[in-house]
Amino acid sequence: MMAPWIICHCFAFFLIFNRYSTTAQPPPHNYPTANLSTTWNNTDPYFNPVFPDENYTHHFIGSDTKTRYILLRGLIGPTVACGFYCNGNCTSCLFAVFIVVTERGSDFYINKTSQVAWSSYYRTPQVVWSANRDYPVSDGAILNFTATGELILRDVNGSKVWTTNTTGKSVVRIITFSINLTDSGNLVLFDVNGSVVWQSFDYPNDCLLPGQRLFEGQQLIPSVSSTNLTAQKGLFSLLVTDENLVAYVRSNPPQVYYKTRPSLLYSLRKRKYIRFLDGSLSFFFSSGHGNPYDYIVILKASSAQYMKFMPDGHLKVFEWKLEIWSEVADLLTDQEYGNCIYPLACGRNAICSNYQQCSCPVSNPHTIDYFRAVNDRLPNHGCSAVTPLTCNAIQDHVFISLQDVTYYDYSTTEHYDNSTTYMENVSMERCKQACLNNCSCEAAFFQYLNASSGACFLPSEILTMKTIDPYFNVTAFIKVQRSQKPKKSHPIAVIITSVTGSCLFLLGSEHTHEHESHALSSQTRC
């Protein structure tokens, strides 16, 4: 289970944004709206707490995080803001929506224009959406809310990084909704009639906020890590299909590691969506009204919440509790097997047991080590083959047998409608031979369905495996490369030859030197 987010207590220094179209003024404590023809510059003199310049910037002491607010909803408690979010020296910045937790402090300072600015305690913000997660900008980037109603982000070199593409749609203002128990953190562009033209809720990254929907065909893609907010490339994804909510790992072929049970109503073939509500992740038809047709229970919120698809493939709900962001739900985790149902719970080629106890496969009897831990101190980083498989020596491919070991989620094999990866009503020997005949196959997982035949799954890469109850009658056959043993020499033959040579040499010496004594001659006979 993931440890709670590390939260930093810190002082924040209030500065004013540069707006090209207006004279810079001290920002109000609550400014969630911006009008047309406004520009914000992602630059400042870097957080002089005694003489802040005309920017409104917060530096979170104890972390590398810096934010420059554009829209902010209040100053006390969990609140939502949008603006520039930077790490380190601000060479990599996002235009983002984030939740920030503040507590008004009792201290204040006087800046060089004799204006009073309050200091506050600030926790590290939680980014819940960003416009440019794969294309971060540098210090000096510009966000422009144009006179034609388009929001444009340009990097310091002037190149266009992101846009809402809303020119000519009568946009008149931009607003963020306050964070509360029903709606939160939606960045919205409105037209003259008050209708929504564009909203960040329609373009999810890795988070869902209360009230937000994820429609059929949309997906959540996790970030690389908690500090690298770039989207993962080809690993985990969570999406709504025409049947259910499905989590994939992008292996070869892509594999399902979680899915909700199909609803009796899914055959209606109406477009579906899920919605994060207070107390549930609920399933709806887009053309329907009223109650959801299915739901996953979540602890009702007592404070601000957000849902996040994590870098390790978990879908978690966090809530602000007792001065920290606490995990209140881990929605995809199986109650029986725990984290072992996740594709990389123990890394590649490893076995997960007893709620994420990780080990490498061993032969029975254990005579040769075919796998070793990638890192002995971090067993969840997986295992590597001592001798990698090679197609140049398939005659040396053999199996090690692992009883009561299966793939991380063997039940998902029903999704693989491909004769090269999944077969039914076959014998164990046929299953094993099919893997040996296919060089790209790395294992054969066999489950007896009756006395003589069963189901066979042949993955081309091995992620995490898990131990399973003997009731399921499953065996894993892991393909390994049998190492070529060097031919042994025959020391007896060498010794005989050596002794014989010595005898011949000495006998020759005896014939040549007949005057040698009979005692020496007798010593040379063999």
PDB file of N, CA, C and O in Angstrom, residues 224-288:
ATOM      1  N   VAL A 224       4.445   9.155 -14.892  1.00  0.00           N
ATOM      2  CA  VAL A 224       5.615   8.297 -14.755  1.00  0.00           C
ATOM      3  C   VAL A 224       5.903   8.020 -13.283  1.00  0.00           C
ATOM      4  O   VAL A 224       6.199   6.894 -12.881  1.00  0.00           O
ATOM      5  N   SER A 225       5.793   9.048 -12.444  1.00  0.00           N
ATOM      6  CA  SER A 225       6.040   8.898 -11.010  1.00  0.00           C
ATOM      7  C   SER A 225       5.360  10.049 -10.295  1.00  0.00           C
ATOM      8  O   SER A 225       4.742  10.919 -10.918  1.00  0.00           O
ATOM      9  N   SER A 226       5.488  10.079  -8.966  1.00  0.00           N
ATOM     10  CA  SER A 226       4.859  11.144  -8.193  1.00  0.00           C
ATOM     11  C   SER A 226       5.538  12.490  -8.419  1.00  0.00           C
ATOM     12  O   SER A 226       4.948  13.541  -8.172  1.00  0.00           O
ATOM     13  N   THR A 227       6.775  12.481  -8.904  1.00  0.00           N
ATOM     14  CA  THR A 227       7.497  13.727  -9.167  1.00  0.00           C
ATOM     15  C   THR A 227       7.628  14.035 -10.652  1.00  0.00           C
ATOM     16  O   THR A 227       7.824  15.182 -11.025  1.00  0.00           O
ATOM     17  N   ASN A 228       7.534  13.031 -11.500  1.00  0.00           N
ATOM     18  CA  ASN A 228       7.559  13.220 -12.952  1.00  0.00           C
ATOM     19  C   ASN A 228       6.137  13.058 -13.468  1.00  0.00           C
ATOM     20  O   ASN A 228       5.636  11.939 -13.584  1.00  0.00           O
ATOM     21  N   LEU A 229       5.469  14.178 -13.766  1.00  0.00           N
ATOM     22  CA  LEU A 229       4.052  14.156 -14.121  1.00  0.00           C
ATOM     23  C   LEU A 229       3.806  13.913 -15.598  1.00  0.00           C
ATOM     24  O   LEU A 229       2.668  13.974 -16.060  1.00  0.00           O
ATOM     25  N   THR A 230       4.852  13.601 -16.353  1.00  0.00           N
ATOM     26  CA  THR A 230       4.687  13.212 -17.755  1.00  0.00           C
ATOM     27  C   THR A 230       3.896  11.910 -17.828  1.00  0.00           C
ATOM     28  O   THR A 230       4.039  11.028 -16.975  1.00  0.00           O
ATOM     29  N   ALA A 231       3.052  11.775 -18.849  1.00  0.00           N
ATOM     30  CA  ALA A 231       2.240  10.569 -18.997  1.00  0.00           C
ATOM     31  C   ALA A 231       3.115   9.357 -19.292  1.00  0.00           C
ATOM     32  O   ALA A 231       4.095   9.447 -20.036  1.00  0.00           O
ATOM     33  N   GLN A 232       2.764   8.222 -18.695  1.00  0.00           N
ATOM     34  CA  GLN A 232       3.444   6.971 -19.015  1.00  0.00           C
ATOM     35  C   GLN A 232       3.245   6.643 -20.495  1.00  0.00           C
ATOM     36  O   GLN A 232       2.205   6.934 -21.068  1.00  0.00           O
ATOM     37  N   LYS A 233       4.232   6.007 -21.083  1.00  0.00           N
ATOM     38  CA  LYS A 233       4.132   5.599 -22.477  1.00  0.00           C
ATOM     39  C   LYS A 233       3.952   4.088 -22.550  1.00  0.00           C
ATOM     40  O   LYS A 233       4.872   3.325 -22.279  1.00  0.00           O
ATOM     41  N   GLY A 234       2.744   3.668 -22.848  1.00  0.00           N
ATOM     42  CA  GLY A 234       2.510   2.268 -23.120  1.00  0.00           C
ATOM     43  C   GLY A 234       2.633   1.339 -21.934  1.00  0.00           C
ATOM     44  O   GLY A 234       3.179   0.239 -22.071  1.00  0.00           O
ATOM     45  N   LEU A 235       2.118   1.744 -20.747  1.00  0.00           N
ATOM     46  CA  LEU A 235       2.151   0.819 -19.622  1.00  0.00           C
ATOM     47  C   LEU A 235       0.733   0.576 -19.111  1.00  0.00           C
ATOM     48  O   LEU A 235       0.096  -0.400 -19.485  1.00  0.00           O
ATOM     49  N   PHE A 236       0.184   1.464 -18.282  1.00  0.00           N
ATOM     50  CA  PHE A 236      -1.155   1.262 -17.732  1.00  0.00           C
ATOM     51  C   PHE A 236      -2.153   2.233 -18.359  1.00  0.00           C
ATOM     52  O   PHE A 236      -1.805   3.361 -18.710  1.00  0.00           O
ATOM     53  N   SER A 237      -3.400   1.781 -18.447  1.00  0.00           N
ATOM     54  CA  SER A 237      -4.494   2.657 -18.874  1.00  0.00           C
ATOM     55  C   SER A 237      -5.790   2.156 -18.251  1.00  0.00           C
ATOM     56  O   SER A 237      -5.963   0.955 -18.029  1.00  0.00           O
ATOM     57  N   LEU A 238      -6.686   3.090 -17.959  1.00  0.00           N
ATOM     58  CA  LEU A 238      -8.002   2.784 -17.394  1.00  0.00           C
ATOM     59  C   LEU A 238      -9.036   3.431 -18.287  1.00  0.00           C
ATOM     60  O   LEU A 238      -8.997   4.638 -18.512  1.00  0.00           O
ATOM     61  N   LEU A 239      -9.961   2.632 -18.816  1.00  0.00           N
ATOM     62  CA  LEU A 239     -10.922   3.184 -19.766  1.00  0.00           C
ATOM     63  C   LEU A 239     -12.290   2.560 -19.599  1.00  0.00           C
ATOM     64  O   LEU A 239     -12.442   1.465 -19.039  1.00  0.00           O
ATOM     65  N   VAL A 240     -13.293   3.274 -20.089  1.00  0.00           N
ATOM     66  CA  VAL A 240     -14.667   2.800 -20.103  1.00  0.00           C
ATOM     67  C   VAL A 240     -14.940   2.207 -21.476  1.00  0.00           C
ATOM     68  O   VAL A 240     -14.764   2.874 -22.496  1.00  0.00           O
ATOM     69  N   THR A 241     -15.359   0.934 -21.504  1.00  0.00           N
ATOM     70  CA  THR A 241     -15.708   0.275 -22.754  1.00  0.00           C
ATOM     71  C   THR A 241     -17.232   0.208 -22.877  1.00  0.00           C
ATOM     72  O   THR A 241     -17.967   0.710 -22.024  1.00  0.00           O
ATOM     73  N   ASP A 242     -17.718  -0.448 -23.941  1.00  0.00           N
ATOM     74  CA  ASP A 242     -19.161  -0.588 -24.102  1.00  0.00           C
ATOM     75  C   ASP A 242     -19.749  -1.603 -23.132  1.00  0.00           C
ATOM     76  O   ASP A 242     -20.966  -1.767 -23.068  1.00  0.00           O
ATOM     77  N   GLU A 243     -18.890  -2.277 -22.344  1.00  0.00           N
ATOM     78  CA  GLU A 243     -19.375  -3.254 -21.375  1.00  0.00           C
ATOM     79  C   GLU A 243     -19.082  -2.869 -19.934  1.00  0.00           C
ATOM     80  O   GLU A 243     -19.924  -3.051 -19.053  1.00  0.00           O
ATOM     81  N   ASN A 244     -17.877  -2.372 -19.656  1.00  0.00           N
ATOM     82  CA  ASN A 244     -17.501  -2.158 -18.265  1.00  0.00           C
ATOM     83  C   ASN A 244     -16.290  -1.232 -18.162  1.00  0.00           C
ATOM     84  O   ASN A 244     -15.813  -0.696 -19.166  1.00  0.00           O
ATOM     85  N   LEU A 245     -15.816  -1.080 -16.945  1.00  0.00           N
ATOM     86  CA  LEU A 245     -14.589  -0.324 -16.667  1.00  0.00           C
ATOM     87  C   LEU A 245     -13.432  -1.309 -16.683  1.00  0.00           C
ATOM     88  O   LEU A 245     -13.452  -2.333 -15.989  1.00  0.00           O
ATOM     89  N   VAL A 246     -12.392  -1.011 -17.475  1.00  0.00           N
ATOM     90  CA  VAL A 246     -11.314  -1.967 -17.699  1.00  0.00           C
ATOM     91  C   VAL A 246      -9.975  -1.285 -17.466  1.00  0.00           C
ATOM     92  O   VAL A 246      -9.752  -0.154 -17.895  1.00  0.00           O
ATOM     93  N   ALA A 247      -9.078  -1.996 -16.775  1.00  0.00           N
ATOM     94  CA  ALA A 247      -7.705  -1.533 -16.592  1.00  0.00           C
ATOM     95  C   ALA A 247      -6.788  -2.464 -17.379  1.00  0.00           C
ATOM     96  O   ALA A 247      -6.861  -3.692 -17.244  1.00  0.00           O
ATOM     97  N   TYR A 248      -5.919  -1.879 -18.206  1.00  0.00           N
ATOM     98  CA  TYR A 248      -5.013  -2.636 -19.071  1.00  0.00           C
ATOM     99  C   TYR A 248      -3.568  -2.390 -18.663  1.00  0.00           C
ATOM    100  O   TYR A 248      -3.209  -1.311 -18.183  1.00  0.00           O
ATOM    101  N   VAL A 249      -2.748  -3.401 -18.895  1.00  0.00           N
ATOM    102  CA  VAL A 249      -1.313  -3.206 -18.926  1.00  0.00           C
ATOM    103  C   VAL A 249      -0.898  -3.427 -20.372  1.00  0.00           C
ATOM    104  O   VAL A 249      -1.297  -4.415 -21.013  1.00  0.00           O
ATOM    105  N   ARG A 250      -0.131  -2.509 -20.921  1.00  0.00           N
ATOM    106  CA  ARG A 250       0.196  -2.540 -22.342  1.00  0.00           C
ATOM    107  C   ARG A 250       1.387  -3.455 -22.599  1.00  0.00           C
ATOM    108  O   ARG A 250       2.470  -3.035 -22.980  1.00  0.00           O
ATOM    109  N   SER A 251       1.159  -4.743 -22.350  1.00  0.00           N
ATOM    110  CA  SER A 251       2.179  -5.745 -22.650  1.00  0.00           C
ATOM    111  C   SER A 251       1.956  -6.242 -24.067  1.00  0.00           C
ATOM    112  O   SER A 251       1.206  -5.647 -24.835  1.00  0.00           O
ATOM    113  N   ASN A 252       2.594  -7.336 -24.416  1.00  0.00           N
ATOM    114  CA  ASN A 252       2.436  -7.906 -25.750  1.00  0.00           C
ATOM    115  C   ASN A 252       1.859  -9.316 -25.626  1.00  0.00           C
ATOM    116  O   ASN A 252       2.579 -10.244 -25.313  1.00  0.00           O
ATOM    117  N   PRO A 253       0.553  -9.519 -25.877  1.00  0.00           N
ATOM    118  CA  PRO A 253      -0.447  -8.500 -26.248  1.00  0.00           C
ATOM    119  C   PRO A 253      -0.926  -7.749 -25.014  1.00  0.00           C
ATOM    120  O   PRO A 253      -0.617  -8.148 -23.893  1.00  0.00           O
ATOM    121  N   PRO A 254      -1.681  -6.634 -25.207  1.00  0.00           N
ATOM    122  CA  PRO A 254      -2.239  -5.925 -24.046  1.00  0.00           C
ATOM    123  C   PRO A 254      -3.078  -6.872 -23.196  1.00  0.00           C
ATOM    124  O   PRO A 254      -3.803  -7.716 -23.718  1.00  0.00           O
ATOM    125  N   GLN A 255      -2.965  -6.736 -21.894  1.00  0.00           N
ATOM    126  CA  GLN A 255      -3.636  -7.653 -20.988  1.00  0.00           C
ATOM    127  C   GLN A 255      -4.500  -6.895 -19.997  1.00  0.00           C
ATOM    128  O   GLN A 255      -4.112  -5.844 -19.491  1.00  0.00           O
ATOM    129  N   VAL A 256      -5.669  -7.428 -19.722  1.00  0.00           N
ATOM    130  CA  VAL A 256      -6.582  -6.865 -18.735  1.00  0.00           C
ATOM    131  C   VAL A 256      -6.168  -7.361 -17.359  1.00  0.00           C
ATOM    132  O   VAL A 256      -5.949  -8.545 -17.156  1.00  0.00           O
ATOM    133  N   TYR A 257      -6.044  -6.442 -16.393  1.00  0.00           N
ATOM    134  CA  TYR A 257      -5.793  -6.890 -15.030  1.00  0.00           C
ATOM    135  C   TYR A 257      -6.928  -6.529 -14.084  1.00  0.00           C
ATOM    136  O   TYR A 257      -6.939  -6.926 -12.920  1.00  0.00           O
ATOM    137  N   TYR A 258      -7.898  -5.761 -14.573  1.00  0.00           N
ATOM    138  CA  TYR A 258      -9.087  -5.486 -13.778  1.00  0.00           C
ATOM    139  C   TYR A 258     -10.236  -5.174 -14.728  1.00  0.00           C
ATOM    140  O   TYR A 258     -10.051  -4.517 -15.756  1.00  0.00           O
ATOM    141  N   LYS A 259     -11.429  -5.637 -14.344  1.00  0.00           N
ATOM    142  CA  LYS A 259     -12.640  -5.252 -15.065  1.00  0.00           C
ATOM    143  C   LYS A 259     -13.813  -5.391 -14.108  1.00  0.00           C
ATOM    144  O   LYS A 259     -13.843  -6.266 -13.243  1.00  0.00           O
ATOM    145  N   THR A 260     -14.773  -4.485 -14.237  1.00  0.00           N
ATOM    146  CA  THR A 260     -15.993  -4.610 -13.458  1.00  0.00           C
ATOM    147  C   THR A 260     -16.849  -5.699 -14.088  1.00  0.00           C
ATOM    148  O   THR A 260     -16.714  -6.031 -15.263  1.00  0.00           O
ATOM    149  N   ARG A 261     -17.703  -6.254 -13.279  1.00  0.00           N
ATOM    150  CA  ARG A 261     -18.584  -7.299 -13.800  1.00  0.00           C
ATOM    151  C   ARG A 261     -19.518  -6.701 -14.847  1.00  0.00           C
ATOM    152  O   ARG A 261     -20.026  -5.585 -14.674  1.00  0.00           O
ATOM    153  N   PRO A 262     -19.771  -7.410 -15.947  1.00  0.00           N
ATOM    154  CA  PRO A 262     -20.684  -6.870 -16.963  1.00  0.00           C
ATOM    155  C   PRO A 262     -22.077  -6.681 -16.389  1.00  0.00           C
ATOM    156  O   PRO A 262     -22.582  -7.524 -15.648  1.00  0.00           O
ATOM    157  N   SER A 263     -22.687  -5.565 -16.703  1.00  0.00           N
ATOM    158  CA  SER A 263     -24.044  -5.304 -16.249  1.00  0.00           C
ATOM    159  C   SER A 263     -25.042  -6.024 -17.132  1.00  0.00           C
ATOM    160  O   SER A 263     -24.808  -6.263 -18.330  1.00  0.00           O
ATOM    161  N   LEU A 264     -26.175  -6.389 -16.557  1.00  0.00           N
ATOM    162  CA  LEU A 264     -27.240  -6.990 -17.350  1.00  0.00           C
ATOM    163  C   LEU A 264     -27.798  -6.011 -18.377  1.00  0.00           C
ATOM    164  O   LEU A 264     -28.468  -6.405 -19.325  1.00  0.00           O
ATOM    165  N   LEU A 265     -27.479  -4.739 -18.198  1.00  0.00           N
ATOM    166  CA  LEU A 265     -28.002  -3.706 -19.094  1.00  0.00           C
ATOM    167  C   LEU A 265     -27.022  -3.312 -20.187  1.00  0.00           C
ATOM    168  O   LEU A 265     -27.361  -2.521 -21.054  1.00  0.00           O
ATOM    169  N   TYR A 266     -25.789  -3.885 -20.149  1.00  0.00           N
ATOM    170  CA  TYR A 266     -24.794  -3.399 -21.103  1.00  0.00           C
ATOM    171  C   TYR A 266     -25.175  -3.707 -22.545  1.00  0.00           C
ATOM    172  O   TYR A 266     -24.747  -3.048 -23.476  1.00  0.00           O
ATOM    173  N   SER A 267     -26.018  -4.743 -22.756  1.00  0.00           N
ATOM    174  CA  SER A 267     -26.416  -5.117 -24.110  1.00  0.00           C
ATOM    175  C   SER A 267     -27.308  -4.070 -24.766  1.00  0.00           C
ATOM    176  O   SER A 267     -27.594  -4.156 -25.954  1.00  0.00           O
ATOM    177  N   LEU A 268     -27.752  -3.073 -24.001  1.00  0.00           N
ATOM    178  CA  LEU A 268     -28.567  -2.018 -24.595  1.00  0.00           C
ATOM    179  C   LEU A 268     -27.762  -1.155 -25.557  1.00  0.00           C
ATOM    180  O   LEU A 268     -28.321  -0.412 -26.349  1.00  0.00           O
ATOM    181  N   ARG A 269     -26.418  -1.262 -25.472  1.00  0.00           N
ATOM    182  CA  ARG A 269     -25.524  -0.573 -26.408  1.00  0.00           C
ATOM    183  C   ARG A 269     -25.713   0.931 -26.434  1.00  0.00           C
ATOM    184  O   ARG A 269     -25.588   1.574 -27.468  1.00  0.00           O
ATOM    185  N   LYS A 270     -26.011   1.486 -25.281  1.00  0.00           N
ATOM    186  CA  LYS A 270     -26.028   2.938 -25.158  1.00  0.00           C
ATOM    187  C   LYS A 270     -24.668   3.392 -24.660  1.00  0.00           C
ATOM    188  O   LYS A 270     -23.967   2.666 -23.968  1.00  0.00           O
ATOM    189  N   ARG A 271     -24.287   4.617 -25.027  1.00  0.00           N
ATOM    190  CA  ARG A 271     -22.993   5.123 -24.570  1.00  0.00           C
ATOM    191  C   ARG A 271     -22.997   5.244 -23.060  1.00  0.00           C
ATOM    192  O   ARG A 271     -23.961   5.706 -22.455  1.00  0.00           O
ATOM    193  N   LYS A 272     -21.903   4.828 -22.467  1.00  0.00           N
ATOM    194  CA  LYS A 272     -21.832   4.769 -21.013  1.00  0.00           C
ATOM    195  C   LYS A 272     -20.758   5.715 -20.484  1.00  0.00           C
ATOM    196  O   LYS A 272     -19.863   6.131 -21.214  1.00  0.00           O
ATOM    197  N   TYR A 273     -20.856   6.021 -19.200  1.00  0.00           N
ATOM    198  CA  TYR A 273     -19.822   6.786 -18.533  1.00  0.00           C
ATOM    199  C   TYR A 273     -19.828   6.433 -17.058  1.00  0.00           C
ATOM    200  O   TYR A 273     -20.799   5.894 -16.518  1.00  0.00           O
ATOM    201  N   ILE A 274     -18.707   6.729 -16.398  1.00  0.00           N
ATOM    202  CA  ILE A 274     -18.641   6.622 -14.955  1.00  0.00           C
ATOM    203  C   ILE A 274     -18.545   8.027 -14.389  1.00  0.00           C
ATOM    204  O   ILE A 274     -18.093   8.954 -15.068  1.00  0.00           O
ATOM    205  N   ARG A 275     -18.979   8.185 -13.136  1.00  0.00           N
ATOM    206  CA  ARG A 275     -18.926   9.506 -12.504  1.00  0.00           C
ATOM    207  C   ARG A 275     -18.507   9.352 -11.052  1.00  0.00           C
ATOM    208  O   ARG A 275     -19.021   8.481 -10.337  1.00  0.00           O
ATOM    209  N   PHE A 276     -17.562  10.155 -10.654  1.00  0.00           N
ATOM    210  CA  PHE A 276     -17.078  10.172  -9.280  1.00  0.00           C
ATOM    211  C   PHE A 276     -18.047  11.003  -8.449  1.00  0.00           C
ATOM    212  O   PHE A 276     -18.115  12.218  -8.603  1.00  0.00           O
ATOM    213  N   LEU A 277     -18.811  10.329  -7.580  1.00  0.00           N
ATOM    214  CA  LEU A 277     -19.779  10.999  -6.723  1.00  0.00           C
ATOM    215  C   LEU A 277     -19.389  10.821  -5.265  1.00  0.00           C
ATOM    216  O   LEU A 277     -18.494  10.045  -4.936  1.00  0.00           O
ATOM    217  N   ASP A 278     -20.053  11.538  -4.403  1.00  0.00           N
ATOM    218  CA  ASP A 278     -19.793  11.403  -2.977  1.00  0.00           C
ATOM    219  C   ASP A 278     -20.301  10.042  -2.512  1.00  0.00           C
ATOM    220  O   ASP A 278     -21.502   9.797  -2.448  1.00  0.00           O
ATOM    221  N   GLY A 279     -19.388   9.142  -2.221  1.00  0.00           N
ATOM    222  CA  GLY A 279     -19.757   7.820  -1.739  1.00  0.00           C
ATOM    223  C   GLY A 279     -19.729   6.730  -2.779  1.00  0.00           C
ATOM    224  O   GLY A 279     -20.000   5.563  -2.453  1.00  0.00           O
ATOM    225  N   SER A 280     -19.387   7.051  -4.036  1.00  0.00           N
ATOM    226  CA  SER A 280     -19.377   5.994  -5.050  1.00  0.00           C
ATOM    227  C   SER A 280     -18.662   6.436  -6.322  1.00  0.00           C
ATOM    228  O   SER A 280     -18.511   7.636  -6.588  1.00  0.00           O
ATOM    229  N   LEU A 281     -18.225   5.449  -7.077  1.00  0.00           N
ATOM    230  CA  LEU A 281     -17.861   5.619  -8.487  1.00  0.00           C
ATOM    231  C   LEU A 281     -18.987   4.940  -9.242  1.00  0.00           C
ATOM    232  O   LEU A 281     -19.097   3.707  -9.244  1.00  0.00           O
ATOM    233  N   SER A 282     -19.862   5.722  -9.863  1.00  0.00           N
ATOM    234  CA  SER A 282     -21.129   5.216 -10.389  1.00  0.00           C
ATOM    235  C   SER A 282     -21.124   5.118 -11.897  1.00  0.00           C
ATOM    236  O   SER A 282     -20.444   5.877 -12.590  1.00  0.00           O
ATOM    237  N   PHE A 283     -21.929   4.172 -12.420  1.00  0.00           N
ATOM    238  CA  PHE A 283     -22.012   3.875 -13.847  1.00  0.00           C
ATOM    239  C   PHE A 283     -23.371   4.325 -14.373  1.00  0.00           C
ATOM    240  O   PHE A 283     -24.415   3.966 -13.822  1.00  0.00           O
ATOM    241  N   PHE A 284     -23.323   5.089 -15.477  1.00  0.00           N
ATOM    242  CA  PHE A 284     -24.540   5.648 -16.050  1.00  0.00           C
ATOM    243  C   PHE A 284     -24.581   5.401 -17.554  1.00  0.00           C
ATOM    244  O   PHE A 284     -23.551   5.171 -18.192  1.00  0.00           O
ATOM    245  N   PHE A 285     -25.793   5.489 -18.109  1.00  0.00           N
ATOM    246  CA  PHE A 285     -25.962   5.626 -19.560  1.00  0.00           C
ATOM    247  C   PHE A 285     -26.019   7.119 -19.868  1.00  0.00           C
ATOM    248  O   PHE A 285     -26.686   7.884 -19.167  1.00  0.00           O
ATOM    249  N   SER A 286     -25.315   7.529 -20.933  1.00  0.00           N
ATOM    250  CA  SER A 286     -25.239   8.957 -21.231  1.00  0.00           C
ATOM    251  C   SER A 286     -26.586   9.542 -21.620  1.00  0.00           C
ATOM    252  O   SER A 286     -26.828  10.738 -21.452  1.00  0.00           O
ATOM    253  N   SER A 287     -27.480   8.702 -22.156  1.00  0.00           N
ATOM    254  CA  SER A 287     -28.792   9.199 -22.557  1.00  0.00           C
ATOM    255  C   SER A 287     -29.834   9.016 -21.463  1.00  0.00           C
ATOM    256  O   SER A 287     -30.988   9.371 -21.639  1.00  0.00           O
ATOM    257  N   GLY A 288     -29.414   8.445 -20.341  1.00  0.00           N
ATOM    258  CA  GLY A 288     -30.364   8.170 -19.271  1.00  0.00           C
ATOM    259  C   GLY A 288     -30.338   9.234 -18.189  1.00  0.00           C
ATOM    260  O   GLY A 288     -29.491  10.123 -18.153  1.00  0.00           O
TER     261      GLY A 288
END
